[in-house]
Amino acid sequence: MTTQFKPWWMPLAIVALLLTSVLLFALLVLKSAITQPTQTRELQSQQNNPVYRWKMVTTWPKNFPGLGLAPENFAKAVQKMSRGQLVIQVHGANEIVPAMGVFDAVSSGSVQMGHGAAYYWKGKIPAAPFFTSVPFGMNAQELNGWLHYGGGLALWREIYAPFNLLPFAAGNTGVQMGGWFNREINSMADIQGLKMRIPGLGGEVFTRAGGEAITIPGGELFTSLQSGVIDATEWVGPYNDLAFGFHQVAKYYYYPGWHEPGTTLEIIVNQEAYTALPEHLQSVISVAARMVNQDMLDEYTSRNNRALRELIDQHGTELRKFPDDVLAAFRRISFDMYDEMAAEDEMFNKVYRSYKQYLDSVRSYHDISEETYYLSR
Ligand code: CA
């Protein structure tokens, strides 16, 4: 019989190996205990909080100053507030649909959202311009009061509901400018036969006053004015008008923007897409819309005056005020026209009654507060 040689350290090595294995096993068990619930939680989170990827079409060129920045700011705010759960890709005019195709694209559900202005759709809905701006109507502050505390938004939703659309106020330019003219306007005689780009109900008034209102998208205005296709154009105000370079092709810059005294922009959401969202994401949309609605007005308030100074001091633009009798004639034509349109269209009548009643009541205070203060400071 031979005795097998066993080194003295062998039992120690076996114990050490066993201990290491136990330790490694314990570590693995611990790791899996820590990571598995996290993975499970993430999986559950993805199932409970799916990411929504939406498309938003706009009536503005991509990133156009002011108007075109609102949809971008809106999309960024929504993404942050929803912690990445609602991601909105913004498309400028003509990327998916042309500017005037926004309403139909959102209505049909081919995209989920749009940004533009209600008065572009007056051919489909005669009362729509009240939710953007109407000649001699409310200013930004008053319109926001009517929309959010005077029943205006509920009426807006009522007239858009048959089109499967949910509207939100989403931007305001404040009082616009009267426009760029190649000749001076000294009386109503100078309006006769004048070809002017002027949209919405302002265009109707201008035509009734003897002018010729022409509809041209923003991107074509400069060349139309330069080539004489039109004699005059309005756009927005100094900030946007300077960016378009109208001062290079027209000499006189008229005020005030009687036709757009506080232009509200809109976000429209496809009703089915909106209904399919969880409630907290619906709230995110609503809060982000209120944010850009105010933010745009703040931006215009800050930038318009700087741009106006540049137009006058550096580019020789001549400021002119419309003669009082021209403004009075435009005003008379406007309210006659509203009465006439109210008699023709039931919904126009309903919206106009609410709008006019609010305008009259808010004026009784604004005449002694805002207006008197403006005149006395
Ligand atoms: Ca305008």
Coordinates of C-alpha atoms and ligand atoms in Angstrom, one line a residue:
M1 CA 0.0 0.0 0.0
T2 CA 1.3 3.4 -0.9
T3 CA 0.4 6.6 0.9
Q4 CA -0.7 9.4 -1.5
F5 CA 1.1 12.6 -0.9
K6 CA -1.2 15.5 0.0
P7 CA 0.4 19.0 0.4
W8 CA -0.3 20.6 3.8
W9 CA -2.1 23.6 2.2
M10 CA -4.6 21.5 0.3
P11 CA -7.5 21.6 2.9
L12 CA -7.0 25.4 3.2
A13 CA -7.2 25.8 -0.6
I14 CA -10.4 23.8 -0.7
V15 CA -12.0 26.0 2.1
A16 CA -10.8 29.2 0.3
L17 CA -12.3 28.0 -3.0
L18 CA -15.6 27.1 -1.4
L19 CA -15.7 30.5 0.4
T20 CA -15.0 32.4 -2.9
S21 CA -17.7 30.5 -4.7
V22 CA -20.2 31.2 -2.0
L23 CA -19.3 34.9 -2.0
L24 CA -19.5 35.0 -5.8
F25 CA -22.9 33.3 -5.8
A26 CA -24.1 35.7 -3.1
L27 CA -22.9 38.7 -5.2
L28 CA -24.7 37.4 -8.2
V29 CA -27.9 36.8 -6.3
L30 CA -27.6 40.3 -4.8
K31 CA -27.0 41.9 -8.3
S32 CA -29.9 40.2 -9.8
A33 CA -32.1 41.2 -6.8
I34 CA -31.1 44.8 -7.5
T35 CA -31.2 45.0 -11.3
Q36 CA -34.2 42.8 -12.0
P37 CA -36.9 45.0 -10.3
T38 CA -35.4 48.0 -12.1
Q39 CA -35.7 46.3 -15.5
T40 CA -39.1 45.1 -14.6
R41 CA -40.1 48.6 -13.5
E42 CA -38.7 50.1 -16.8
L43 CA -40.6 47.6 -18.8
Q44 CA -43.8 48.3 -16.9
S45 CA -43.2 52.0 -17.2
Q46 CA -42.9 51.7 -21.0
Q47 CA -46.1 49.7 -21.1
N48 CA -48.0 52.2 -18.9
N49 CA -46.4 55.3 -20.3
P50 CA -45.9 54.8 -24.0
V51 CA -44.0 57.5 -26.0
Y52 CA -46.3 59.5 -28.3
R53 CA -44.6 60.8 -31.5
W54 CA -46.7 63.5 -33.1
K55 CA -46.3 65.7 -36.2
M56 CA -47.3 69.4 -36.2
V57 CA -47.8 71.3 -39.5
T58 CA -47.7 75.1 -39.6
T59 CA -48.7 78.0 -41.8
W60 CA -45.3 79.6 -41.4
P61 CA -41.9 79.1 -42.9
K62 CA -39.8 76.9 -40.6
N63 CA -38.4 78.9 -37.7
F64 CA -39.9 82.2 -39.0
P65 CA -39.3 84.9 -36.4
G66 CA -42.1 85.3 -33.8
L67 CA -45.0 83.4 -35.5
G68 CA -42.9 80.4 -36.5
L69 CA -41.0 80.2 -33.2
A70 CA -44.2 79.6 -31.2
P71 CA -44.7 76.0 -32.5
E72 CA -41.0 75.2 -31.8
N73 CA -41.2 76.6 -28.3
F74 CA -44.4 74.7 -27.7
A75 CA -42.9 71.4 -28.8
K76 CA -39.8 71.9 -26.6
A77 CA -41.9 72.8 -23.6
V78 CA -44.2 69.8 -24.2
Q79 CA -41.2 67.4 -24.4
K80 CA -39.7 68.7 -21.2
M81 CA -42.9 68.8 -19.2
S82 CA -43.9 65.3 -20.4
R83 CA -40.4 64.0 -19.6
G84 CA -40.1 62.9 -23.2
Q85 CA -43.4 61.1 -23.3
L86 CA -44.9 63.4 -26.0
V87 CA -42.5 64.2 -28.8
I88 CA -43.7 66.7 -31.4
Q89 CA -41.9 67.2 -34.7
V90 CA -42.6 70.7 -36.2
H91 CA -42.9 71.0 -39.9
G92 CA -42.9 74.4 -41.7
A93 CA -45.2 75.3 -44.5
N94 CA -44.8 73.1 -47.6
E95 CA -42.8 70.4 -45.8
I96 CA -45.8 68.1 -45.5
V97 CA -48.7 70.3 -46.6
P98 CA -48.9 73.9 -47.9
A99 CA -49.8 76.7 -45.5
M100 CA -53.4 76.7 -46.4
G101 CA -53.6 72.9 -46.1
V102 CA -53.0 72.8 -42.3
F103 CA -56.7 72.8 -41.3
D104 CA -57.6 69.8 -43.5
A105 CA -54.5 67.8 -42.6
V106 CA -55.2 68.0 -38.9
S107 CA -59.0 67.6 -39.4
S108 CA -58.4 64.4 -41.4
G109 CA -55.9 63.1 -38.9
S110 CA -53.0 62.7 -41.4
V111 CA -51.1 64.8 -38.8
Q112 CA -52.0 65.3 -35.1
M113 CA -51.5 69.1 -34.7
G114 CA -51.3 72.4 -36.5
H115 CA -50.3 76.0 -35.8
G116 CA -51.8 78.9 -37.8
A117 CA -54.6 81.4 -37.5
A118 CA -58.3 80.8 -37.4
Y119 CA -59.1 83.6 -39.9
Y120 CA -57.4 81.6 -42.7
W121 CA -60.4 79.3 -42.5
K122 CA -63.1 81.8 -43.0
G123 CA -64.1 80.2 -46.3
K124 CA -65.1 77.1 -44.3
I125 CA -66.3 78.8 -41.1
P126 CA -67.5 82.4 -41.5
A127 CA -67.3 83.1 -37.8
A128 CA -63.6 81.9 -37.5
P129 CA -62.0 85.4 -37.8
F130 CA -63.4 86.3 -34.4
F131 CA -60.9 83.9 -32.9
T132 CA -57.9 85.6 -34.6
S133 CA -58.7 89.3 -35.0
V134 CA -61.4 91.4 -36.6
P135 CA -61.4 95.0 -37.7
F136 CA -62.0 97.4 -34.8
G137 CA -62.4 94.5 -32.5
M138 CA -60.6 93.5 -29.2
N139 CA -56.9 94.0 -28.5
A140 CA -54.8 91.1 -27.2
Q141 CA -55.5 91.6 -23.6
E142 CA -59.3 91.8 -24.2
L143 CA -59.4 88.9 -26.6
N144 CA -57.5 86.7 -24.0
G145 CA -60.1 87.8 -21.4
W146 CA -63.0 86.8 -23.7
L147 CA -61.4 83.5 -24.7
H148 CA -60.4 82.3 -21.3
Y149 CA -62.9 84.0 -18.9
G150 CA -65.7 85.2 -21.2
G151 CA -66.9 82.0 -23.0
G152 CA -65.0 82.6 -26.2
L153 CA -62.9 79.4 -26.1
A154 CA -66.0 77.3 -25.6
L155 CA -67.6 78.9 -28.7
W156 CA -64.4 78.3 -30.7
R157 CA -64.4 74.6 -29.7
E158 CA -68.1 74.4 -30.7
I159 CA -67.5 75.7 -34.2
Y160 CA -64.4 73.5 -34.7
A161 CA -66.0 70.3 -33.3
P162 CA -67.7 69.3 -36.6
F163 CA -64.2 69.3 -38.2
N164 CA -62.9 67.0 -35.5
L165 CA -60.6 69.7 -34.2
L166 CA -59.8 71.1 -30.7
P167 CA -58.4 74.7 -30.8
F168 CA -56.2 76.5 -28.3
A169 CA -55.0 80.1 -28.3
A170 CA -51.3 79.9 -29.0
G171 CA -49.7 83.3 -29.6
N172 CA -50.6 86.9 -30.1
T173 CA -48.9 89.6 -32.1
G174 CA -50.5 92.6 -30.3
V175 CA -51.9 95.4 -32.5
Q176 CA -50.4 95.1 -36.0
M177 CA -49.3 97.8 -38.4
G178 CA -51.6 99.2 -41.1
G179 CA -49.2 98.1 -43.9
W180 CA -46.7 99.2 -46.5
F181 CA -47.9 101.5 -49.3
N182 CA -46.2 102.9 -52.4
R183 CA -48.4 106.0 -52.4
E184 CA -49.8 108.2 -49.7
I185 CA -53.4 107.7 -48.5
N186 CA -55.0 111.1 -47.9
S187 CA -58.6 110.3 -48.4
M188 CA -61.0 107.4 -49.4
A189 CA -60.4 108.4 -53.0
D190 CA -56.8 106.9 -52.6
I191 CA -58.3 103.6 -51.6
Q192 CA -60.2 103.2 -54.9
G193 CA -58.8 100.4 -57.0
L194 CA -55.8 100.0 -54.7
K195 CA -54.5 96.4 -54.8
M196 CA -53.6 95.3 -51.3
R197 CA -52.7 92.0 -49.7
I198 CA -54.9 92.0 -46.7
P199 CA -56.5 88.8 -45.3
G200 CA -59.5 88.0 -43.1
L201 CA -62.4 90.3 -42.6
G202 CA -60.1 93.3 -43.0
G203 CA -59.8 92.2 -46.7
E204 CA -63.6 92.2 -47.0
V205 CA -63.8 95.7 -45.5
F206 CA -61.1 96.9 -47.8
T207 CA -62.9 95.6 -50.9
R208 CA -66.2 97.1 -49.7
A209 CA -64.4 100.4 -49.3
G210 CA -63.4 100.3 -53.0
G211 CA -60.1 98.7 -52.8
E212 CA -59.1 95.2 -54.1
A213 CA -58.1 92.7 -51.4
I214 CA -55.7 90.1 -52.6
T215 CA -54.7 86.9 -50.8
I216 CA -51.0 86.0 -51.2
P217 CA -48.9 83.8 -48.9
G218 CA -46.3 85.6 -46.8
G219 CA -43.4 84.2 -48.7
E220 CA -44.5 85.8 -52.0
L221 CA -45.2 89.3 -50.7
F222 CA -41.9 90.9 -51.3
T223 CA -41.7 90.1 -55.0
S224 CA -45.4 90.9 -55.5
L225 CA -44.9 94.3 -54.1
Q226 CA -41.6 94.8 -55.9
S227 CA -43.1 93.8 -59.3
G228 CA -46.3 95.9 -58.8
V229 CA -48.7 92.9 -58.7
I230 CA -49.9 94.6 -55.6
D231 CA -49.7 98.3 -54.5
A232 CA -49.7 97.7 -50.8
T233 CA -49.4 94.9 -48.3
E234 CA -49.9 94.4 -44.6
W235 CA -48.0 91.6 -42.8
V236 CA -47.5 91.9 -39.0
G237 CA -45.6 94.7 -37.4
P238 CA -42.0 96.1 -37.4
Y239 CA -40.3 93.0 -36.1
N240 CA -41.6 90.7 -38.8
D241 CA -41.9 93.3 -41.5
L242 CA -38.2 94.3 -41.2
A243 CA -37.2 90.6 -41.5
F244 CA -39.1 90.5 -44.8
G245 CA -37.4 93.6 -46.1
F246 CA -40.6 95.5 -47.2
H247 CA -38.8 98.8 -46.6
Q248 CA -36.8 98.1 -49.7
V249 CA -39.8 98.1 -51.9
A250 CA -42.3 100.5 -50.2
K251 CA -41.8 103.9 -48.8
Y252 CA -44.8 104.5 -46.5
Y253 CA -45.5 102.5 -43.4
Y254 CA -49.1 103.2 -42.1
Y255 CA -50.6 102.8 -38.7
P256 CA -52.7 101.7 -36.9
G257 CA -53.5 98.1 -37.9
W258 CA -57.3 98.7 -37.7
H259 CA -57.8 95.4 -39.4
E260 CA -55.9 93.3 -36.9
P261 CA -55.9 94.9 -33.4
G262 CA -54.6 91.8 -31.5
T263 CA -54.1 88.8 -33.7
T264 CA -54.4 85.5 -31.9
L265 CA -52.7 82.4 -33.3
E266 CA -54.0 78.9 -32.9
I267 CA -53.0 75.4 -32.1
I268 CA -55.4 72.9 -33.5
V269 CA -55.4 69.3 -32.3
N270 CA -57.0 66.3 -34.0
Q271 CA -59.8 65.3 -31.6
E272 CA -59.2 61.5 -31.8
A273 CA -55.4 61.9 -31.2
Y274 CA -56.2 64.2 -28.3
T275 CA -58.7 61.8 -26.8
A276 CA -56.2 58.9 -27.1
L277 CA -53.7 60.8 -24.8
P278 CA -53.6 60.1 -21.1
E279 CA -55.0 63.0 -19.0
H280 CA -51.7 64.3 -17.8
L281 CA -50.5 64.8 -21.4
Q282 CA -53.7 66.6 -22.3
S283 CA -52.9 69.0 -19.5
V284 CA -49.3 69.4 -20.8
I285 CA -50.7 70.5 -24.2
S286 CA -53.1 72.9 -22.5
V287 CA -50.5 74.5 -20.2
A288 CA -47.8 74.7 -23.0
A289 CA -50.4 76.5 -25.3
R290 CA -51.1 79.1 -22.6
M291 CA -47.4 79.5 -22.2
V292 CA -46.7 80.3 -25.9
N293 CA -49.8 82.4 -26.1
Q294 CA -48.4 84.8 -23.6
D295 CA -44.7 84.3 -24.6
M296 CA -45.3 85.5 -28.2
L297 CA -47.0 88.7 -27.0
D298 CA -44.1 89.4 -24.7
E299 CA -41.6 88.8 -27.5
Y300 CA -43.4 91.2 -29.9
T301 CA -43.8 93.8 -27.2
S302 CA -40.1 93.7 -26.7
R303 CA -38.9 93.6 -30.3
N304 CA -41.4 95.7 -32.3
N305 CA -40.2 99.1 -31.1
R306 CA -36.5 98.2 -31.7
A307 CA -37.3 97.2 -35.2
L308 CA -39.4 100.3 -35.8
R309 CA -36.5 102.5 -34.8
E310 CA -34.2 100.6 -37.2
L311 CA -36.7 101.1 -40.1
I312 CA -37.0 104.8 -39.5
D313 CA -33.4 105.7 -38.5
Q314 CA -31.4 103.3 -40.8
H315 CA -33.7 102.6 -43.8
G316 CA -35.6 105.9 -44.2
T317 CA -39.1 104.4 -43.8
E318 CA -41.7 107.1 -43.5
L319 CA -44.4 106.6 -40.9
R320 CA -47.9 107.7 -41.7
K321 CA -51.2 107.6 -39.7
F322 CA -54.3 106.7 -41.7
P323 CA -56.5 109.9 -41.9
D324 CA -59.3 110.0 -39.4
D325 CA -62.0 110.0 -42.0
V326 CA -60.6 106.8 -43.6
L327 CA -60.5 105.0 -40.3
A328 CA -64.0 106.2 -39.6
A329 CA -65.2 104.9 -42.9
F330 CA -63.5 101.5 -42.4
R331 CA -65.1 101.3 -39.0
R332 CA -68.6 102.0 -40.3
I333 CA -68.2 99.5 -43.1
S334 CA -66.9 96.9 -40.6
F335 CA -69.9 97.0 -38.2
D336 CA -72.4 97.1 -41.1
M337 CA -70.7 94.0 -42.5
Y338 CA -70.9 92.2 -39.2
D339 CA -74.7 92.8 -39.0
E340 CA -75.1 91.6 -42.5
M341 CA -73.0 88.5 -42.0
A342 CA -74.8 87.7 -38.7
A343 CA -78.1 87.8 -40.6
E344 CA -76.8 85.3 -43.1
D345 CA -75.0 82.8 -40.8
E346 CA -76.5 81.4 -37.5
M347 CA -73.1 80.5 -36.0
F348 CA -71.6 83.9 -37.0
N349 CA -74.5 85.6 -35.3
K350 CA -74.0 83.5 -32.1
V351 CA -70.2 84.2 -31.9
Y352 CA -70.6 87.9 -32.9
R353 CA -73.2 88.5 -30.2
S354 CA -70.9 87.0 -27.5
Y355 CA -67.9 88.9 -28.9
K356 CA -69.7 92.2 -29.2
Q357 CA -71.3 92.0 -25.8
Y358 CA -67.9 91.3 -24.2
L359 CA -66.2 94.1 -26.2
D360 CA -68.8 96.6 -25.1
S361 CA -68.6 95.6 -21.5
V362 CA -64.8 95.4 -21.3
R363 CA -64.6 98.8 -23.0
S364 CA -66.6 100.5 -20.2
Y365 CA -63.7 99.7 -17.9
H366 CA -60.8 99.9 -20.4
D367 CA -61.8 103.4 -21.5
I368 CA -61.3 104.7 -18.0
S369 CA -58.3 102.5 -17.2
E370 CA -56.0 101.4 -20.0
E371 CA -57.0 104.1 -22.5
T372 CA -57.0 107.0 -20.0
Y373 CA -53.7 105.8 -18.7
Y374 CA -52.1 105.6 -22.2
L375 CA -53.2 109.1 -22.9
S376 CA -52.0 110.5 -19.6
R377 CA -48.6 108.9 -19.1
Ligands
CA1 CA -51.5 90.7 -40.6

